[in-house]
Every structure is written in C-alpha cells, then in structure tokens.
mmCIF file of C-alpha atoms in Angstrom:
data_model
loop_
_atom_site.group_PDB
_atom_site.id
_atom_site.type_symbol
_atom_site.label_atom_id
_atom_site.label_comp_id
_atom_site.label_asym_id
_atom_site.label_seq_id
_atom_site.Cartn_x
_atom_site.Cartn_y
_atom_site.Cartn_z
ATOM 1 C CA UNK V 1 4.930 -18.424 -15.221
ATOM 2 C CA UNK V 2 3.958 -16.641 -11.947
ATOM 3 C CA UNK V 3 3.352 -12.866 -12.354
ATOM 4 C CA UNK V 4 2.853 -10.448 -9.376
ATOM 5 C CA UNK V 5 1.320 -7.048 -9.745
ATOM 6 C CA UNK V 6 0.699 -4.440 -7.515
ATOM 7 C CA UNK V 7 -1.773 -1.550 -7.358
ATOM 8 C CA UNK V 8 -1.376 1.370 -6.805
ATOM 9 C CA UNK V 9 2.113 1.928 -8.262
ATOM 10 C CA UNK V 10 2.225 5.244 -5.991
ATOM 11 C CA UNK V 11 0.310 6.595 -3.386
ATOM 12 C CA UNK V 12 0.506 9.800 -1.318
ATOM 13 C CA UNK V 13 -1.830 10.345 1.700
ATOM 14 C CA UNK V 14 -2.030 12.843 4.631
ATOM 15 C CA UNK V 15 -0.810 11.613 8.098
ATOM 16 C CA UNK V 16 -3.292 9.537 9.944
ATOM 17 C CA UNK V 17 -5.197 8.022 7.132
ATOM 18 C CA UNK V 18 -5.924 4.333 6.887
ATOM 19 C CA UNK V 19 -4.713 2.690 3.577
ATOM 20 C CA UNK V 20 -4.810 -0.414 1.617
ATOM 21 C CA UNK V 21 -2.144 -1.726 -0.658
ATOM 22 C CA UNK V 22 -3.033 -4.475 -3.158
ATOM 23 C CA UNK V 23 -1.045 -7.496 -4.515
ATOM 24 C CA UNK V 24 -2.240 -9.883 -7.140
ATOM 25 C CA UNK V 25 -0.577 -13.140 -8.341
ATOM 26 C CA UNK V 26 -1.500 -15.411 -11.250
ATOM 27 C CA UNK V 27 -0.622 -18.898 -9.889
ATOM 28 C CA UNK V 28 -2.105 -19.987 -6.704
ATOM 29 C CA UNK V 29 0.259 -22.727 -6.127
ATOM 30 C CA UNK V 30 2.451 -20.951 -3.444
ATOM 31 C CA UNK V 31 3.914 -21.852 -0.083
ATOM 32 C CA UNK V 32 3.519 -18.265 1.277
ATOM 33 C CA UNK V 33 3.189 -14.437 0.649
ATOM 34 C CA UNK V 34 5.569 -11.908 2.160
ATOM 35 C CA UNK V 35 5.126 -8.238 2.401
ATOM 36 C CA UNK V 36 8.351 -6.139 2.528
ATOM 37 C CA UNK V 37 9.321 -2.612 3.058
ATOM 38 C CA UNK V 38 12.156 -1.049 1.118
ATOM 39 C CA UNK V 39 13.696 2.321 2.030
ATOM 40 C CA UNK V 40 15.671 4.377 -0.570
ATOM 41 C CA UNK V 41 19.095 2.926 -1.165
ATOM 42 C CA UNK V 42 18.610 0.047 1.236
ATOM 43 C CA UNK V 43 17.632 -3.676 1.184
ATOM 44 C CA UNK V 44 14.293 -5.199 1.841
ATOM 45 C CA UNK V 45 12.905 -5.457 5.318
ATOM 46 C CA UNK V 46 10.291 -8.393 5.906
ATOM 47 C CA UNK V 47 7.121 -7.157 7.501
ATOM 48 C CA UNK V 48 4.607 -9.796 7.374
ATOM 49 C CA UNK V 49 4.536 -13.575 6.073
ATOM 50 C CA UNK V 50 1.375 -15.278 5.574
ATOM 51 C CA UNK V 51 1.492 -19.045 4.911
ATOM 52 C CA UNK V 52 -0.672 -20.552 2.185
ATOM 53 C CA UNK V 53 -2.778 -22.199 4.767
ATOM 54 C CA UNK V 54 -3.615 -18.810 6.644
ATOM 55 C CA UNK V 55 -6.040 -15.987 5.909
ATOM 56 C CA UNK V 56 -4.149 -13.050 7.574
ATOM 57 C CA UNK V 57 -1.390 -11.917 9.812
ATOM 58 C CA UNK V 58 -1.138 -8.846 12.049
ATOM 59 C CA UNK V 59 1.750 -6.789 13.310
ATOM 60 C CA UNK V 60 1.211 -3.595 15.080
ATOM 61 C CA UNK V 61 -0.575 -1.255 12.675
ATOM 62 C CA UNK V 62 -0.213 -3.658 9.786
ATOM 63 C CA UNK V 63 -2.636 -6.225 8.735
ATOM 64 C CA UNK V 64 -2.038 -8.520 5.744
ATOM 65 C CA UNK V 65 -4.697 -10.794 4.311
ATOM 66 C CA UNK V 66 -4.383 -13.508 1.686
ATOM 67 C CA UNK V 67 -7.084 -15.198 -0.520
ATOM 68 C CA UNK V 68 -5.094 -17.742 -2.400
ATOM 69 C CA UNK V 69 -7.889 -18.982 -4.453
ATOM 70 C CA UNK V 70 -8.506 -15.464 -6.023
ATOM 71 C CA UNK V 71 -4.792 -14.699 -6.133
ATOM 72 C CA UNK V 72 -4.881 -11.638 -4.044
ATOM 73 C CA UNK V 73 -3.428 -10.115 -0.892
ATOM 74 C CA UNK V 74 -3.986 -6.701 0.774
ATOM 75 C CA UNK V 75 -1.713 -4.788 3.165
ATOM 76 C CA UNK V 76 -3.548 -2.616 5.500
ATOM 77 C CA UNK V 77 -1.808 0.188 7.315
ATOM 78 C CA UNK V 78 -3.644 1.919 10.156
ATOM 79 C CA UNK V 79 -3.126 5.386 11.143
ATOM 80 C CA UNK V 80 -0.267 6.083 8.756
ATOM 81 C CA UNK V 81 2.905 8.117 9.878
ATOM 82 C CA UNK V 82 5.461 9.870 7.817
ATOM 83 C CA UNK V 83 7.851 7.164 8.802
ATOM 84 C CA UNK V 84 5.826 4.794 7.025
ATOM 85 C CA UNK V 85 6.981 6.393 3.783
ATOM 86 C CA UNK V 86 8.833 3.634 1.701
ATOM 87 C CA UNK V 87 8.336 1.347 -1.189
ATOM 88 C CA UNK V 88 6.142 -1.696 -0.242
ATOM 89 C CA UNK V 89 6.881 -5.041 -2.060
ATOM 90 C CA UNK V 90 4.873 -8.318 -1.949
ATOM 91 C CA UNK V 91 6.456 -11.566 -2.878
ATOM 92 C CA UNK V 92 5.085 -15.152 -3.373
ATOM 93 C CA UNK V 93 7.048 -18.321 -2.813
ATOM 94 C CA UNK V 94 6.373 -20.734 -5.532
ATOM 95 C CA UNK V 95 6.471 -24.520 -5.257
ATOM 96 C CA UNK V 96 9.605 -24.211 -7.383
ATOM 97 C CA UNK V 97 11.151 -22.514 -4.290
ATOM 98 C CA UNK V 98 11.533 -19.233 -6.130
ATOM 99 C CA UNK V 99 10.279 -15.894 -4.701
ATOM 100 C CA UNK V 100 8.523 -13.780 -7.288
ATOM 101 C CA UNK V 101 8.277 -10.128 -6.524
ATOM 102 C CA UNK V 102 5.862 -7.642 -7.558
ATOM 103 C CA UNK V 103 7.044 -4.006 -8.803
ATOM 104 C CA UNK V 104 6.227 -2.321 -5.564
ATOM 105 C CA UNK V 105 3.902 0.518 -4.191
ATOM 106 C CA UNK V 106 5.727 3.868 -3.426
ATOM 107 C CA UNK V 107 4.049 5.314 -0.391
ATOM 108 C CA UNK V 108 4.505 8.877 0.788
ATOM 109 C CA UNK V 109 2.813 9.902 3.912
ATOM 110 C CA UNK V 110 2.851 13.690 4.433
ATOM 111 C CA UNK V 111 2.960 15.485 7.738
ATOM 112 C CA UNK U 1 26.251 -13.368 11.801
ATOM 113 C CA UNK U 2 23.286 -11.192 12.866
ATOM 114 C CA UNK U 3 22.207 -10.499 9.426
ATOM 115 C CA UNK U 4 23.087 -11.074 5.626
ATOM 116 C CA UNK U 5 26.280 -9.172 4.755
ATOM 117 C CA UNK U 6 27.039 -8.003 1.184
ATOM 118 C CA UNK U 7 30.351 -6.502 -0.182
ATOM 119 C CA UNK U 8 31.014 -4.440 -1.771
ATOM 120 C CA UNK U 9 28.178 -2.005 -1.280
ATOM 121 C CA UNK U 10 29.111 0.002 -4.377
ATOM 122 C CA UNK U 11 31.241 -0.922 -7.417
ATOM 123 C CA UNK U 12 31.985 0.900 -10.393
ATOM 124 C CA UNK U 13 33.399 -0.909 -13.311
ATOM 125 C CA UNK U 14 34.315 -0.001 -16.829
ATOM 126 C CA UNK U 15 32.627 -1.813 -19.614
ATOM 127 C CA UNK U 16 34.231 -5.110 -20.207
ATOM 128 C CA UNK U 17 35.541 -5.649 -16.826
ATOM 129 C CA UNK U 18 34.867 -8.570 -14.572
ATOM 130 C CA UNK U 19 33.294 -8.045 -11.106
ATOM 131 C CA UNK U 20 32.679 -10.296 -8.083
ATOM 132 C CA UNK U 21 30.036 -9.606 -5.494
ATOM 133 C CA UNK U 22 30.102 -11.378 -2.153
ATOM 134 C CA UNK U 23 27.238 -12.518 0.169
ATOM 135 C CA UNK U 24 27.666 -13.776 3.588
ATOM 136 C CA UNK U 25 24.270 -15.210 4.818
ATOM 137 C CA UNK U 26 22.923 -15.797 8.251
ATOM 138 C CA UNK U 27 24.714 -18.491 9.832
ATOM 139 C CA UNK U 28 22.920 -21.898 9.310
ATOM 140 C CA UNK U 29 20.713 -20.577 6.683
ATOM 141 C CA UNK U 30 20.300 -23.400 3.943
ATOM 142 C CA UNK U 31 18.714 -21.369 1.282
ATOM 143 C CA UNK U 32 20.451 -18.572 -0.510
ATOM 144 C CA UNK U 33 19.051 -16.397 -3.362
ATOM 145 C CA UNK U 34 20.479 -13.714 -5.620
ATOM 146 C CA UNK U 35 18.290 -11.004 -7.191
ATOM 147 C CA UNK U 36 18.839 -8.104 -9.451
ATOM 148 C CA UNK U 37 16.899 -5.037 -8.849
ATOM 149 C CA UNK U 38 16.957 -2.176 -11.554
ATOM 150 C CA UNK U 39 15.945 1.325 -10.562
ATOM 151 C CA UNK U 40 12.170 1.747 -9.835
ATOM 152 C CA UNK U 41 11.400 -1.992 -10.160
ATOM 153 C CA UNK U 42 11.089 -4.890 -8.058
ATOM 154 C CA UNK U 43 13.830 -7.652 -7.487
ATOM 155 C CA UNK U 44 14.090 -10.117 -10.294
ATOM 156 C CA UNK U 45 15.254 -13.642 -9.578
ATOM 157 C CA UNK U 46 18.758 -14.620 -10.660
ATOM 158 C CA UNK U 47 19.535 -17.850 -8.841
ATOM 159 C CA UNK U 48 19.001 -20.136 -5.806
ATOM 160 C CA UNK U 49 21.174 -22.490 -3.747
ATOM 161 C CA UNK U 50 20.326 -25.070 -1.139
ATOM 162 C CA UNK U 51 23.572 -25.640 0.815
ATOM 163 C CA UNK U 52 26.134 -25.776 -1.975
ATOM 164 C CA UNK U 53 23.892 -27.033 -4.818
ATOM 165 C CA UNK U 54 22.802 -24.579 -7.228
ATOM 166 C CA UNK U 55 19.015 -25.663 -7.727
ATOM 167 C CA UNK U 56 17.774 -22.891 -9.983
ATOM 168 C CA UNK U 57 19.848 -20.715 -12.209
ATOM 169 C CA UNK U 58 16.973 -19.814 -14.672
ATOM 170 C CA UNK U 59 17.129 -16.269 -13.909
ATOM 171 C CA UNK U 60 20.740 -15.553 -14.807
ATOM 172 C CA UNK U 61 20.409 -13.228 -17.805
ATOM 173 C CA UNK U 62 23.361 -14.607 -19.826
ATOM 174 C CA UNK U 63 26.283 -16.875 -19.627
ATOM 175 C CA UNK U 64 28.477 -13.783 -18.393
ATOM 176 C CA UNK U 65 26.762 -14.440 -14.911
ATOM 177 C CA UNK U 66 28.042 -17.085 -12.814
ATOM 178 C CA UNK U 67 27.341 -17.745 -9.071
ATOM 179 C CA UNK U 68 28.670 -20.159 -6.561
ATOM 180 C CA UNK U 69 28.549 -21.174 -3.050
ATOM 181 C CA UNK U 70 31.153 -23.903 -2.705
ATOM 182 C CA UNK U 71 30.902 -24.567 1.003
ATOM 183 C CA UNK U 72 27.406 -23.913 1.543
ATOM 184 C CA UNK U 73 27.821 -20.561 3.196
ATOM 185 C CA UNK U 74 29.424 -17.612 1.409
ATOM 186 C CA UNK U 75 28.401 -17.042 -1.979
ATOM 187 C CA UNK U 76 29.836 -15.255 -4.958
ATOM 188 C CA UNK U 77 28.002 -13.744 -7.890
ATOM 189 C CA UNK U 78 30.573 -13.151 -10.785
ATOM 190 C CA UNK U 79 29.847 -10.916 -13.804
ATOM 191 C CA UNK U 80 32.261 -11.454 -16.669
ATOM 192 C CA UNK U 81 32.733 -8.599 -19.429
ATOM 193 C CA UNK U 82 30.295 -6.274 -17.828
ATOM 194 C CA UNK U 83 27.923 -4.285 -20.021
ATOM 195 C CA UNK U 84 26.049 -1.220 -19.251
ATOM 196 C CA UNK U 85 22.747 -3.020 -18.800
ATOM 197 C CA UNK U 86 24.305 -4.910 -15.971
ATOM 198 C CA UNK U 87 23.795 -1.670 -13.793
ATOM 199 C CA UNK U 88 21.632 -2.576 -11.030
ATOM 200 C CA UNK U 89 21.427 -3.259 -7.371
ATOM 201 C CA UNK U 90 22.307 -7.063 -6.679
ATOM 202 C CA UNK U 91 20.462 -8.347 -3.626
ATOM 203 C CA UNK U 92 21.308 -11.412 -1.719
ATOM 204 C CA UNK U 93 18.786 -13.070 0.697
ATOM 205 C CA UNK U 94 18.834 -16.150 2.874
ATOM 206 C CA UNK U 95 16.305 -18.379 4.704
ATOM 207 C CA UNK U 96 16.195 -21.437 6.861
ATOM 208 C CA UNK U 97 15.099 -23.264 3.694
ATOM 209 C CA UNK U 98 12.452 -25.284 5.951
ATOM 210 C CA UNK U 99 10.825 -26.208 2.600
ATOM 211 C CA UNK U 100 7.241 -27.541 2.788
ATOM 212 C CA UNK U 101 6.483 -25.919 5.988
ATOM 213 C CA UNK U 102 5.828 -22.696 4.145
ATOM 214 C CA UNK U 103 7.279 -20.694 7.013
ATOM 215 C CA UNK U 104 10.334 -19.168 5.063
ATOM 216 C CA UNK U 105 10.988 -15.670 6.111
ATOM 217 C CA UNK U 106 13.484 -14.167 3.570
ATOM 218 C CA UNK U 107 16.240 -12.066 5.033
ATOM 219 C CA UNK U 108 17.885 -9.538 2.656
ATOM 220 C CA UNK U 109 21.237 -7.890 2.715
ATOM 221 C CA UNK U 110 21.641 -4.222 1.819
ATOM 222 C CA UNK U 111 22.704 -4.978 -1.622
ATOM 223 C CA UNK U 112 25.630 -4.258 -3.878
ATOM 224 C CA UNK U 113 25.063 -1.449 -6.317
ATOM 225 C CA UNK U 114 26.903 -1.913 -9.608
ATOM 226 C CA UNK U 115 27.368 0.849 -11.961
ATOM 227 C CA UNK U 116 28.931 -0.012 -15.357
ATOM 228 C CA UNK U 117 30.359 2.965 -17.265
#
C-alpha cells in the first residue's frame, strides 16, 4: 500500500527566506506527483505536476523535483512571502488511478 | 463549468440523519474522485469514477457511504445514518482522465464541511 509522508509537519520562517519542503513515498510505481496548496477552510489548488518521466518542474518562485527511484520529491520556494503561508500537500498518482496524499506541511511566513 | 462546484458548502446533521453531498465536475472531465479530509490531516481517498463507472470504492469507510455518477457528470456522495466520526470536509476532484499519459492535473472543489452533532 502506498504511503506518503511529509517533513517537516510545520515550518515558520521570516519573509525572504528560501525553503525546502520534503515528500517521500513508498511505492515508486507512480504516474505523477503533484504539489498542492491549501488555505484554511478552502479546497486544494494545484501548484506543480511532475510526470514520472520528469525530474523537475518550475513555476515562478516554485521548483519541484522528483527522484522516483528513491521515492522522494522536494518543493523549493524562493524568496518566501507572507502570502505563501498555507498548508502544502504532495500527492502521488498510483498505477491504480488513485491519488494518495501526504499529511501536509503547514507553512507560516512571518513579515 | 469553469471549476469543480460542490454543494452544500456546510452541512450540520443530527446523528442518524442521512446526508447527500453533490459534486459538479469540470465539463468534459472523465475522472472524478471523492476524498475525506479530517481536521489537520491530508485528504483520504474514498472512491473514483471514470465516466459513470465506479472503478474503485475501496476507501469508503463503511456500507453507510454510497456514491453515484449515473450520467457520467454530476456525482452524489450519500452518507446514511450519520455518525459523529463522519464529521469532516468532503472534497471532490476531477481530471481529464488521460490515463497512461501521466498528465493528470487534479482540480478540486472547495469542499463540503459536514458536522454531525
């Protein structure tokens, strides 16, 4: 059974810092990995999707990498801003067509 | 529609009542997923449809939970005889369902928050 973990569970940083969020998964038989953002009381917003054949994806200040063989992905946020404060979740799409989510990392960026 | 629409946004039910939660996916999206998200946790898979076919219902926690998508578009998640442990946010998501390509961007609705008293 696929299991997804995320480290750290929570993170608080001053504005302007670069930071890395980590995601690990136990079964490398995946189609893709997606990073989401969730604001309190809201649904999930897709940030980046990395196909299983890709190594990384970039969007603005966000960069996500994927090492499928080791079961790891990282989300790099450059020059963090208070508006980045949210919970960040990673999810893998299994060959069984089921997305499995990690528990999330709660990020607070302090002005 | 432009996005995934869920209703109601908030539902309060007395223990033992039946509830129905509706999901209207993005037009043309083949795949539809239901997730349950408890406070402070990541979403947990409930069930998955491809068009009108329910291909995976392994995540439904009990036989009180039932989902349908009769015409391959709108889906309803029904919970019978609600219990307090059913209190959670129920999220619906849809995707193009281009299986095999790996390019499945999952688009979520805002969720339906169920509180069982």
